[in-house]
mmCIF file of N, CA and C in Angstrom:
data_model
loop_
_atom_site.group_PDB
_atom_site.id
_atom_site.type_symbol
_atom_site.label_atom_id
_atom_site.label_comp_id
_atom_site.label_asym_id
_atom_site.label_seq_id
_atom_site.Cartn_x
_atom_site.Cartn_y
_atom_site.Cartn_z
ATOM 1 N N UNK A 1 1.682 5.177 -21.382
ATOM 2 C CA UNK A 1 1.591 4.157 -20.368
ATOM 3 C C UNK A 1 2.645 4.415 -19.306
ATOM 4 N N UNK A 2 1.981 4.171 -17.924
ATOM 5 C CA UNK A 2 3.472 4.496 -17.199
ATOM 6 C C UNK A 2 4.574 3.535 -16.896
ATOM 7 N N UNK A 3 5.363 3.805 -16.469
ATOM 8 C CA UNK A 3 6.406 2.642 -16.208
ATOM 9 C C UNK A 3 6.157 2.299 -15.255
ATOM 10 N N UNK A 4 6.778 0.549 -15.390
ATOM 11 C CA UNK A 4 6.086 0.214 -13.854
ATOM 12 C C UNK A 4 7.814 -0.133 -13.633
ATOM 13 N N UNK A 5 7.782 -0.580 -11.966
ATOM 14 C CA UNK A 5 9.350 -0.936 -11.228
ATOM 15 C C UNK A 5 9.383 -2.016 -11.639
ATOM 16 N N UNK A 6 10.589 -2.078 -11.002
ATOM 17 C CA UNK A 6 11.374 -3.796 -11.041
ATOM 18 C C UNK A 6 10.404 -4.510 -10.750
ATOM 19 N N UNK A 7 10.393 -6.324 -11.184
ATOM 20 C CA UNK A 7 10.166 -6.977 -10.399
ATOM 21 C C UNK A 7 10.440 -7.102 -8.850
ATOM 22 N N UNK A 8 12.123 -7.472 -8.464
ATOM 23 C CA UNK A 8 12.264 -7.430 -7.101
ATOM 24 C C UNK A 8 11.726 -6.168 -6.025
ATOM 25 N N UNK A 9 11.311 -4.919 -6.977
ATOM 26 C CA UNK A 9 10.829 -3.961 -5.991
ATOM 27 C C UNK A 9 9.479 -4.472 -5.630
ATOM 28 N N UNK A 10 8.792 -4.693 -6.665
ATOM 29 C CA UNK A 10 7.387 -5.253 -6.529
ATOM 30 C C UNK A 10 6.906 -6.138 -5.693
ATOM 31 N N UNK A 11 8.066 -7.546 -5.512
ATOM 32 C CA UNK A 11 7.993 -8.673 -4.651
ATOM 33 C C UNK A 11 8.366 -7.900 -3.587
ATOM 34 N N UNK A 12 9.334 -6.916 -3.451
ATOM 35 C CA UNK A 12 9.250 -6.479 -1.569
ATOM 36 C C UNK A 12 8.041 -6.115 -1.287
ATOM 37 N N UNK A 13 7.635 -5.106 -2.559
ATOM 38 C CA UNK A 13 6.364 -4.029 -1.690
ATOM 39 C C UNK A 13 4.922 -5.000 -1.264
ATOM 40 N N UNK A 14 4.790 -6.120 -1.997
ATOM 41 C CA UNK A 14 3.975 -7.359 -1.857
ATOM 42 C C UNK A 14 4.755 -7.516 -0.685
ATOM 43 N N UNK A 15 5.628 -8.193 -0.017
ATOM 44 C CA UNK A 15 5.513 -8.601 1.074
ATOM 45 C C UNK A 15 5.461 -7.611 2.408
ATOM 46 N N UNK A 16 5.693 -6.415 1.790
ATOM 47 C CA UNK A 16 5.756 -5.400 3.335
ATOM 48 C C UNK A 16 4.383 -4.973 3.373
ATOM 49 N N UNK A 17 3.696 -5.693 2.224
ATOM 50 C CA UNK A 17 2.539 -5.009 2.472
ATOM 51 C C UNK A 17 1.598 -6.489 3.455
ATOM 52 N N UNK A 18 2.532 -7.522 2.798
ATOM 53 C CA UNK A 18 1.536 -8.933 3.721
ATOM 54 C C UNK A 18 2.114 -8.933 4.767
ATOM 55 N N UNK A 19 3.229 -8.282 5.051
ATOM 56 C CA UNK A 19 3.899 -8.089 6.541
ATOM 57 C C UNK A 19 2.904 -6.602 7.608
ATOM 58 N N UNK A 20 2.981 -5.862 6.929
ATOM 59 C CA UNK A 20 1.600 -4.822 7.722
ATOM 60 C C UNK A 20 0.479 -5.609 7.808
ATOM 61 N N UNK A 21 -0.100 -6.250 6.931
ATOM 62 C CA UNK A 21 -1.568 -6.471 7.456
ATOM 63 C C UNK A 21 -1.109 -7.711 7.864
ATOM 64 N N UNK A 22 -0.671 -8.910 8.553
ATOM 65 C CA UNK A 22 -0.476 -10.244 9.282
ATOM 66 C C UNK A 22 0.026 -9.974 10.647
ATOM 67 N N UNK A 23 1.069 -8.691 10.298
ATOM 68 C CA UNK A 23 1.783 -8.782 11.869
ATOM 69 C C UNK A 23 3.382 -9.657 11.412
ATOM 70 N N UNK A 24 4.156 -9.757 12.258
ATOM 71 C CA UNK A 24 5.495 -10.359 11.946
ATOM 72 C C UNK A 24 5.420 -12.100 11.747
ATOM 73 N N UNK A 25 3.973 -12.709 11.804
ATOM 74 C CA UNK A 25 3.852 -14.401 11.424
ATOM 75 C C UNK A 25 3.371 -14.415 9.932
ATOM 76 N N UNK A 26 3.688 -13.135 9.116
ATOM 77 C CA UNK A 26 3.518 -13.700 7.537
ATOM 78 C C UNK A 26 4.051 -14.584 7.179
ATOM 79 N N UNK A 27 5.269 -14.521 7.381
ATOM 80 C CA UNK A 27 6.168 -15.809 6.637
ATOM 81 C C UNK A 27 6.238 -17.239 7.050
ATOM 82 N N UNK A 28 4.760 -17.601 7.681
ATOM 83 C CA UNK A 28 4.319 -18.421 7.481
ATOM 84 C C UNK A 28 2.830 -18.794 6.766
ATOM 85 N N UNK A 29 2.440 -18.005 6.627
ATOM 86 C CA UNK A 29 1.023 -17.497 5.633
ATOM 87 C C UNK A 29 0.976 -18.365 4.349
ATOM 88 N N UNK A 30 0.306 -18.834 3.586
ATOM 89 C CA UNK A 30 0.286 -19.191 2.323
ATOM 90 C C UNK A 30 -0.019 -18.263 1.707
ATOM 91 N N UNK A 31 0.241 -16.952 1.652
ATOM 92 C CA UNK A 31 -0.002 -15.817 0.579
ATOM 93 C C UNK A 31 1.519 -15.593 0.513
ATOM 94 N N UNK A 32 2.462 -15.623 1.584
ATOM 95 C CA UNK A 32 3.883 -15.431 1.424
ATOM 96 C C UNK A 32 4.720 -16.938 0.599
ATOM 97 N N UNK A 33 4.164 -17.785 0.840
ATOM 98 C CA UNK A 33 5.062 -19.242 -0.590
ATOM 99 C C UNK A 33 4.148 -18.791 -1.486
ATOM 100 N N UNK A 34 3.289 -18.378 -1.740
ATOM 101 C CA UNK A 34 2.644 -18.579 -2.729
ATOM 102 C C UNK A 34 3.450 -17.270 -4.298
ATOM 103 N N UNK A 35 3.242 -16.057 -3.092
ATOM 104 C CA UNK A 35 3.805 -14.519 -3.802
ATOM 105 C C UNK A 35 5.385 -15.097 -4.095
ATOM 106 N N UNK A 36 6.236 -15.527 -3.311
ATOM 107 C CA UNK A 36 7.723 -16.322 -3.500
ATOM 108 C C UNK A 36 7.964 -17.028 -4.612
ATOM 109 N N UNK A 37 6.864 -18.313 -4.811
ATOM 110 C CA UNK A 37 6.537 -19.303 -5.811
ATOM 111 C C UNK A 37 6.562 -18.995 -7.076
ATOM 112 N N UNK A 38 5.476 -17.896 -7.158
ATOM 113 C CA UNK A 38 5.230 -16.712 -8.501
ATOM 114 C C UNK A 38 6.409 -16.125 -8.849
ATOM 115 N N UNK A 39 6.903 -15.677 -7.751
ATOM 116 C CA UNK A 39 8.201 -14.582 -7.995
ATOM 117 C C UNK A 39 9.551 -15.154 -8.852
ATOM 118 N N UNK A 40 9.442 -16.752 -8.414
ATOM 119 C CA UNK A 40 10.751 -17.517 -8.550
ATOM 120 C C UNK A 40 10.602 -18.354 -9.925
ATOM 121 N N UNK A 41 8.953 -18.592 -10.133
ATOM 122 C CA UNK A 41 8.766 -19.507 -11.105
ATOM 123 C C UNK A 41 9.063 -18.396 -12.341
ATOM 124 N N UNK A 42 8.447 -17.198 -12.196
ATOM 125 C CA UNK A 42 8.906 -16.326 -13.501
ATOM 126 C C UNK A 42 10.610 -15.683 -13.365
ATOM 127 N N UNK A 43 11.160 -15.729 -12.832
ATOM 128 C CA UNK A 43 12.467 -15.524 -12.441
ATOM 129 C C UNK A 43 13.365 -16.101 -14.032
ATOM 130 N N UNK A 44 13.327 -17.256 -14.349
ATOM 131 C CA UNK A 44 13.805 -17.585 -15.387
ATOM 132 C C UNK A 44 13.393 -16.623 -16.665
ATOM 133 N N UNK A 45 12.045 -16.024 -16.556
ATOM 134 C CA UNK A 45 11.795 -14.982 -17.664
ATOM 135 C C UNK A 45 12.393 -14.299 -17.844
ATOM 136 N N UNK A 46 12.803 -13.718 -16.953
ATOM 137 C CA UNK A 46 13.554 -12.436 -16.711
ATOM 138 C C UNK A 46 14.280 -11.856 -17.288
ATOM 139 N N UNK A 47 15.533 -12.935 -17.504
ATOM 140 C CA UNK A 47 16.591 -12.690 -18.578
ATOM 141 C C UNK A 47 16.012 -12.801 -20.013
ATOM 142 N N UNK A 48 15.650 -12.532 -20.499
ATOM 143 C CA UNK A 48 15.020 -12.915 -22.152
ATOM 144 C C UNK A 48 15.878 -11.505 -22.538
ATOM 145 N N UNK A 49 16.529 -11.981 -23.962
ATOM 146 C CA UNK A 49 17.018 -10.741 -24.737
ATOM 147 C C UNK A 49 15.786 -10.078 -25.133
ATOM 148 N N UNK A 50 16.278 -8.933 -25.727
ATOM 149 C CA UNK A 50 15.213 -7.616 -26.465
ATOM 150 C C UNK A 50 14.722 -8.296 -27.801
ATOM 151 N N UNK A 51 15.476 -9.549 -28.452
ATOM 152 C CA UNK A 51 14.785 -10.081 -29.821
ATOM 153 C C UNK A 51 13.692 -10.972 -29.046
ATOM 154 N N UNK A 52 14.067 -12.037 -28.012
ATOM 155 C CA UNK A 52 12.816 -12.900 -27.900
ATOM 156 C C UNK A 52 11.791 -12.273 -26.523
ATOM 157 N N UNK A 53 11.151 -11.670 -27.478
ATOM 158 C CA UNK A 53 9.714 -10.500 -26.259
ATOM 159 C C UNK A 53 9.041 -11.409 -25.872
ATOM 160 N N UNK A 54 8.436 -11.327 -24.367
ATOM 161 C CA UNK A 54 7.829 -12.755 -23.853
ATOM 162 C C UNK A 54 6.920 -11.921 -23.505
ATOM 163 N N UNK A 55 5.357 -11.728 -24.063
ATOM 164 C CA UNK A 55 4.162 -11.321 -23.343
ATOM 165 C C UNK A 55 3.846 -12.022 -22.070
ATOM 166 N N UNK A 56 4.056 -13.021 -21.986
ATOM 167 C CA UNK A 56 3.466 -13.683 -20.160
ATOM 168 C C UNK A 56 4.220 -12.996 -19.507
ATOM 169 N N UNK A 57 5.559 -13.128 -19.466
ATOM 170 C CA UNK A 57 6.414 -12.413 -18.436
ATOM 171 C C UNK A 57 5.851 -10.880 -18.193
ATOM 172 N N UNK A 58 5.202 -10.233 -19.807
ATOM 173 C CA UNK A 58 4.943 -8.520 -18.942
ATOM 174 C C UNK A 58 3.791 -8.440 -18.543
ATOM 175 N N UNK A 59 2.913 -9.819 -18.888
ATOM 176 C CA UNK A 59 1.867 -10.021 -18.239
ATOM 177 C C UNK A 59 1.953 -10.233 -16.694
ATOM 178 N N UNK A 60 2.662 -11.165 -16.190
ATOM 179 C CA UNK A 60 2.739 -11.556 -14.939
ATOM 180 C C UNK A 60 3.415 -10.564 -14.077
ATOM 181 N N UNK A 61 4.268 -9.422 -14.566
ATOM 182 C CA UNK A 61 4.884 -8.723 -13.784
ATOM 183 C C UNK A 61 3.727 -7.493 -13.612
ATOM 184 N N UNK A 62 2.768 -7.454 -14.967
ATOM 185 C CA UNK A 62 1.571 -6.180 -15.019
ATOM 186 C C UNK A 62 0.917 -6.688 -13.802
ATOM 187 N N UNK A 63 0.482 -7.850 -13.394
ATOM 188 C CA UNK A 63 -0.720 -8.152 -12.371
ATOM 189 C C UNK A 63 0.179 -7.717 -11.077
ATOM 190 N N UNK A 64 1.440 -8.893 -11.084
ATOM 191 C CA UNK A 64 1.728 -8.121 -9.325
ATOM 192 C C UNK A 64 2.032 -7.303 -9.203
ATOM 193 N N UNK A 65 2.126 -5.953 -10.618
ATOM 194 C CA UNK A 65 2.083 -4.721 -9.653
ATOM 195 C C UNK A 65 0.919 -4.394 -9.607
ATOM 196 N N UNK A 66 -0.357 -4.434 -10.669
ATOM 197 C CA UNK A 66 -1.862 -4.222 -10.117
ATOM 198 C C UNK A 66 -2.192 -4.643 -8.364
ATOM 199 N N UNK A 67 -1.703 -5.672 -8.049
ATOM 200 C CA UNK A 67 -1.843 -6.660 -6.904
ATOM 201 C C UNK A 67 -1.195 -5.646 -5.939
ATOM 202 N N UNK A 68 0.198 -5.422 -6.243
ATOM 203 C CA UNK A 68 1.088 -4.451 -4.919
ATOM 204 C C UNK A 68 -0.148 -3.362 -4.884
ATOM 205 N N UNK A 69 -0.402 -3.077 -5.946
ATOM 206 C CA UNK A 69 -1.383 -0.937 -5.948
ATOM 207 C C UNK A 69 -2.795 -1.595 -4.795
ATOM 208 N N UNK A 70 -3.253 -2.824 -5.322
ATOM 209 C CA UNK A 70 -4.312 -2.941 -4.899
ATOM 210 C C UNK A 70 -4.268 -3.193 -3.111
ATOM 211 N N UNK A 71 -3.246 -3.790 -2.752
ATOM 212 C CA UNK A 71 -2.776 -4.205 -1.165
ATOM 213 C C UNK A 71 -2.675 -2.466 -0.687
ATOM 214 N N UNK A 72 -2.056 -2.056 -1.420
ATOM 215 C CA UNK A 72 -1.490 -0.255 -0.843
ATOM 216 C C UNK A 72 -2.688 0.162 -0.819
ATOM 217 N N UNK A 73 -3.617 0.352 -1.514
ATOM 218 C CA UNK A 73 -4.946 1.000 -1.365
ATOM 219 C C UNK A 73 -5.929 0.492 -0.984
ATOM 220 N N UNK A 74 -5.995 -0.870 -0.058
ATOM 221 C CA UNK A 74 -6.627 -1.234 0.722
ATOM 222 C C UNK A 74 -6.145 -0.667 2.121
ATOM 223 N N UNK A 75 -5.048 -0.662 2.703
ATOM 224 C CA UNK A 75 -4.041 -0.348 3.580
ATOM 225 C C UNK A 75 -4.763 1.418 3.855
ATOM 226 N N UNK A 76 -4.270 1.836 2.875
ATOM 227 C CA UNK A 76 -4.823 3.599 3.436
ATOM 228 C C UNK A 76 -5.858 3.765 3.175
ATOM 229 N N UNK A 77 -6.933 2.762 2.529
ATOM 230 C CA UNK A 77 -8.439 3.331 3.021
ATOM 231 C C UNK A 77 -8.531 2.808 4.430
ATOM 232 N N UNK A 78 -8.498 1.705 4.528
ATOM 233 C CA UNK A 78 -8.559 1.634 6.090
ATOM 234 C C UNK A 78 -8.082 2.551 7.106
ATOM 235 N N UNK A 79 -6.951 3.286 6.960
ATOM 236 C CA UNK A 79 -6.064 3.876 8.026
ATOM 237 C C UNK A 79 -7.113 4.978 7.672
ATOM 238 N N UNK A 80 -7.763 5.692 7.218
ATOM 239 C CA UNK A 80 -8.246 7.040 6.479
ATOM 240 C C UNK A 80 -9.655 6.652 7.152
ATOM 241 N N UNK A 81 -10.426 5.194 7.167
ATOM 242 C CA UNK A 81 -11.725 4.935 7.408
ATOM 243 C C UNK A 81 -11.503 5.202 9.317
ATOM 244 N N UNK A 82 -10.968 4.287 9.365
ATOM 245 C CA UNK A 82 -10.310 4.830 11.104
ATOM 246 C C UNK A 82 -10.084 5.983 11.443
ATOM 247 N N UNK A 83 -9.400 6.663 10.918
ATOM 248 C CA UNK A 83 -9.580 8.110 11.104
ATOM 249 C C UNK A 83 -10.591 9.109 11.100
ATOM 250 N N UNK A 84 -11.317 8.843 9.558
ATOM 251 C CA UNK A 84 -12.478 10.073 9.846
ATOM 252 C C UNK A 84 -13.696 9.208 9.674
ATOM 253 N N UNK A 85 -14.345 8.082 10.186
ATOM 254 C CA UNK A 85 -14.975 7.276 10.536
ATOM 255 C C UNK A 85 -15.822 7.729 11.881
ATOM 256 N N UNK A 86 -17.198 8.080 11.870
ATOM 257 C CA UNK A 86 -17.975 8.689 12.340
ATOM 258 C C UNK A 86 -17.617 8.048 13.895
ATOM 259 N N UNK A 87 -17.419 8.417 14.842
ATOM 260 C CA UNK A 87 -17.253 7.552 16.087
ATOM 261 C C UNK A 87 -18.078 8.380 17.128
ATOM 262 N N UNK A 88 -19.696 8.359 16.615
ATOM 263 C CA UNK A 88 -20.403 8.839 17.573
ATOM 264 C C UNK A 88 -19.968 10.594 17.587
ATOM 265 N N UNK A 89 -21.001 11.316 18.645
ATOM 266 C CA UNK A 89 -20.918 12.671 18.559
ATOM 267 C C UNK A 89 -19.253 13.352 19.395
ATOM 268 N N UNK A 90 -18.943 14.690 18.160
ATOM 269 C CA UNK A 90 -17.790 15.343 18.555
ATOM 270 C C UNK A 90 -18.191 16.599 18.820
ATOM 271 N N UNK A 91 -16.943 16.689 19.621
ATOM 272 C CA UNK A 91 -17.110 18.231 20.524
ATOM 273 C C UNK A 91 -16.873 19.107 18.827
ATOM 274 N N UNK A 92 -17.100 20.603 18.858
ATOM 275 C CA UNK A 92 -16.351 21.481 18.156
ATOM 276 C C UNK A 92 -15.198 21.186 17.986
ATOM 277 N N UNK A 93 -14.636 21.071 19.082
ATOM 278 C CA UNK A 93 -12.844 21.620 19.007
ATOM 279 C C UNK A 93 -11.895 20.071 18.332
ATOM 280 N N UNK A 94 -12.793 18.901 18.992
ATOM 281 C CA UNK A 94 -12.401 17.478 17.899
ATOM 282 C C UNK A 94 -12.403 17.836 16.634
ATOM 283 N N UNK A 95 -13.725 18.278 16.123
ATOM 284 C CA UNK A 95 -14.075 18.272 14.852
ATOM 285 C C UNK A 95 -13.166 19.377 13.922
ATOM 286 N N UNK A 96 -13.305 20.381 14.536
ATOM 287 C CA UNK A 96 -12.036 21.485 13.929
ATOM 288 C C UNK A 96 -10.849 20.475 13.904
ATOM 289 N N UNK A 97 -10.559 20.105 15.026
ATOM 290 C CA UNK A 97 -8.722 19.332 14.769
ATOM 291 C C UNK A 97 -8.921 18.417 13.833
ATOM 292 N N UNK A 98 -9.502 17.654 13.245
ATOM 293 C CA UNK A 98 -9.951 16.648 12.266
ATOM 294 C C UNK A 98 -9.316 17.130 11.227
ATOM 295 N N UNK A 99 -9.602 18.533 10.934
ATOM 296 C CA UNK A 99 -9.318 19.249 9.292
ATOM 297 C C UNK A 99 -8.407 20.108 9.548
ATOM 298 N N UNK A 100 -7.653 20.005 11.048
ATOM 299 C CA UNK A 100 -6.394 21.161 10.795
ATOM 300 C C UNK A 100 -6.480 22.603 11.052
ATOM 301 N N UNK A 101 -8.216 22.847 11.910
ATOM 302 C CA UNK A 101 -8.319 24.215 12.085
ATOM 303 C C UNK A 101 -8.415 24.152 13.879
ATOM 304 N N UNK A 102 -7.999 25.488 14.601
ATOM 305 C CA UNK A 102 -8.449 26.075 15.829
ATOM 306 C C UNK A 102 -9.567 26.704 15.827
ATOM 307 N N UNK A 103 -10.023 26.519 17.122
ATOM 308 C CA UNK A 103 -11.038 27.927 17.381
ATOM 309 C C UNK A 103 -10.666 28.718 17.723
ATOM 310 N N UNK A 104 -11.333 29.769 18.156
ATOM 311 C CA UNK A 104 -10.715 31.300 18.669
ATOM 312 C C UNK A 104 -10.548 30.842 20.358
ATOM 313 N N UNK A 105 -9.485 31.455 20.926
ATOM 314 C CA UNK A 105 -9.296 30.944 22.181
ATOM 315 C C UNK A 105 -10.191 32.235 23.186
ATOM 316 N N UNK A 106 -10.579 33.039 22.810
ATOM 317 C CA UNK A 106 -11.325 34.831 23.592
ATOM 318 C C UNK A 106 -12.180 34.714 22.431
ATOM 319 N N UNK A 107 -13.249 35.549 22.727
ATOM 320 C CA UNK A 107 -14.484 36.323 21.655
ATOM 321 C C UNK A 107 -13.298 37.742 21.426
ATOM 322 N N UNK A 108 -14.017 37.041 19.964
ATOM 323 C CA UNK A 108 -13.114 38.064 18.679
ATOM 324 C C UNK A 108 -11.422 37.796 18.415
ATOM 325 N N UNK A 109 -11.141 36.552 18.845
ATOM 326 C CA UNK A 109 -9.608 36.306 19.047
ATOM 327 C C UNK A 109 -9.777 35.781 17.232
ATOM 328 N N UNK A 110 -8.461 35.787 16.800
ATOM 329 C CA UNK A 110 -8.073 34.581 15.789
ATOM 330 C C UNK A 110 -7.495 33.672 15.255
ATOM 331 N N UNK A 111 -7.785 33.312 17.163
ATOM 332 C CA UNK A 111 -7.327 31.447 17.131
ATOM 333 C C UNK A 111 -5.796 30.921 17.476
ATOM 334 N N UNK A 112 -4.717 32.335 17.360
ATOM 335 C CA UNK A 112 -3.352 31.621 17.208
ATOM 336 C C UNK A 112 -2.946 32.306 18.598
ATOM 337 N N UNK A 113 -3.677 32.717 19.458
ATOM 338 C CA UNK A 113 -3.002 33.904 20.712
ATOM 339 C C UNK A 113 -3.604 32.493 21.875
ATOM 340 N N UNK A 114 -2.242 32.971 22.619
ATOM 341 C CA UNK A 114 -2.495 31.510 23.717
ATOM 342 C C UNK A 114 -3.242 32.588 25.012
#
């Protein structure tokens, strides 16, 4: 199983991630008291010694990081759908730059001679 981060890393990456998709008026959002609320109400878990094991607590910390993965990979499919997202007909030389290749700049050139 892998390890997952801290809580407090988790609650940032949740909010930088409700801070990219809102714009700088998240922190008035009800997804930002709400992610806070969660964060603070299990906060008292936190401290539990290694004898008294609290399944909710690794429950609740398992979802918001499912929740952070799931915000992050909404985030770069979009940026990725925008990107190579059909936008009507491309020249050659678009479509080569898309994937990182040149054309030949002369017949019989290979592509890197200006």
């Amino acid at each position: 199983m892998a390890t997952m981060s801290a809580p407090l890393r988790v609650c940032r990456g949740i909010l930088k991630e409700l801070r990219a998709s809102m714009g700088q008026s998240y922190r008035q959002s009800l997804a930002y008291n709400y992610v806070l609320d969660q964060f603070r109400k299990n906060k008292a878990s936190l401290s539990v010694t290694g004898e008294q094991y609290c399944r909710a607590q690794q429950e609740a910390h398992h979802d918001s990081h499912t929740y952070l993965c799931l915000l992050t990979a909404t985030r770069n499919h979009l940026a990725l759908h925008d990107l190579y997202h059909g936008k009507g007909e491309r020249s050659i030389e678009q479509a080569a730059g898309i994937v990182g290749l040149r054309l030949p700049t002369q017949p019989g050139g290979k592509g890197w001679e200006k």
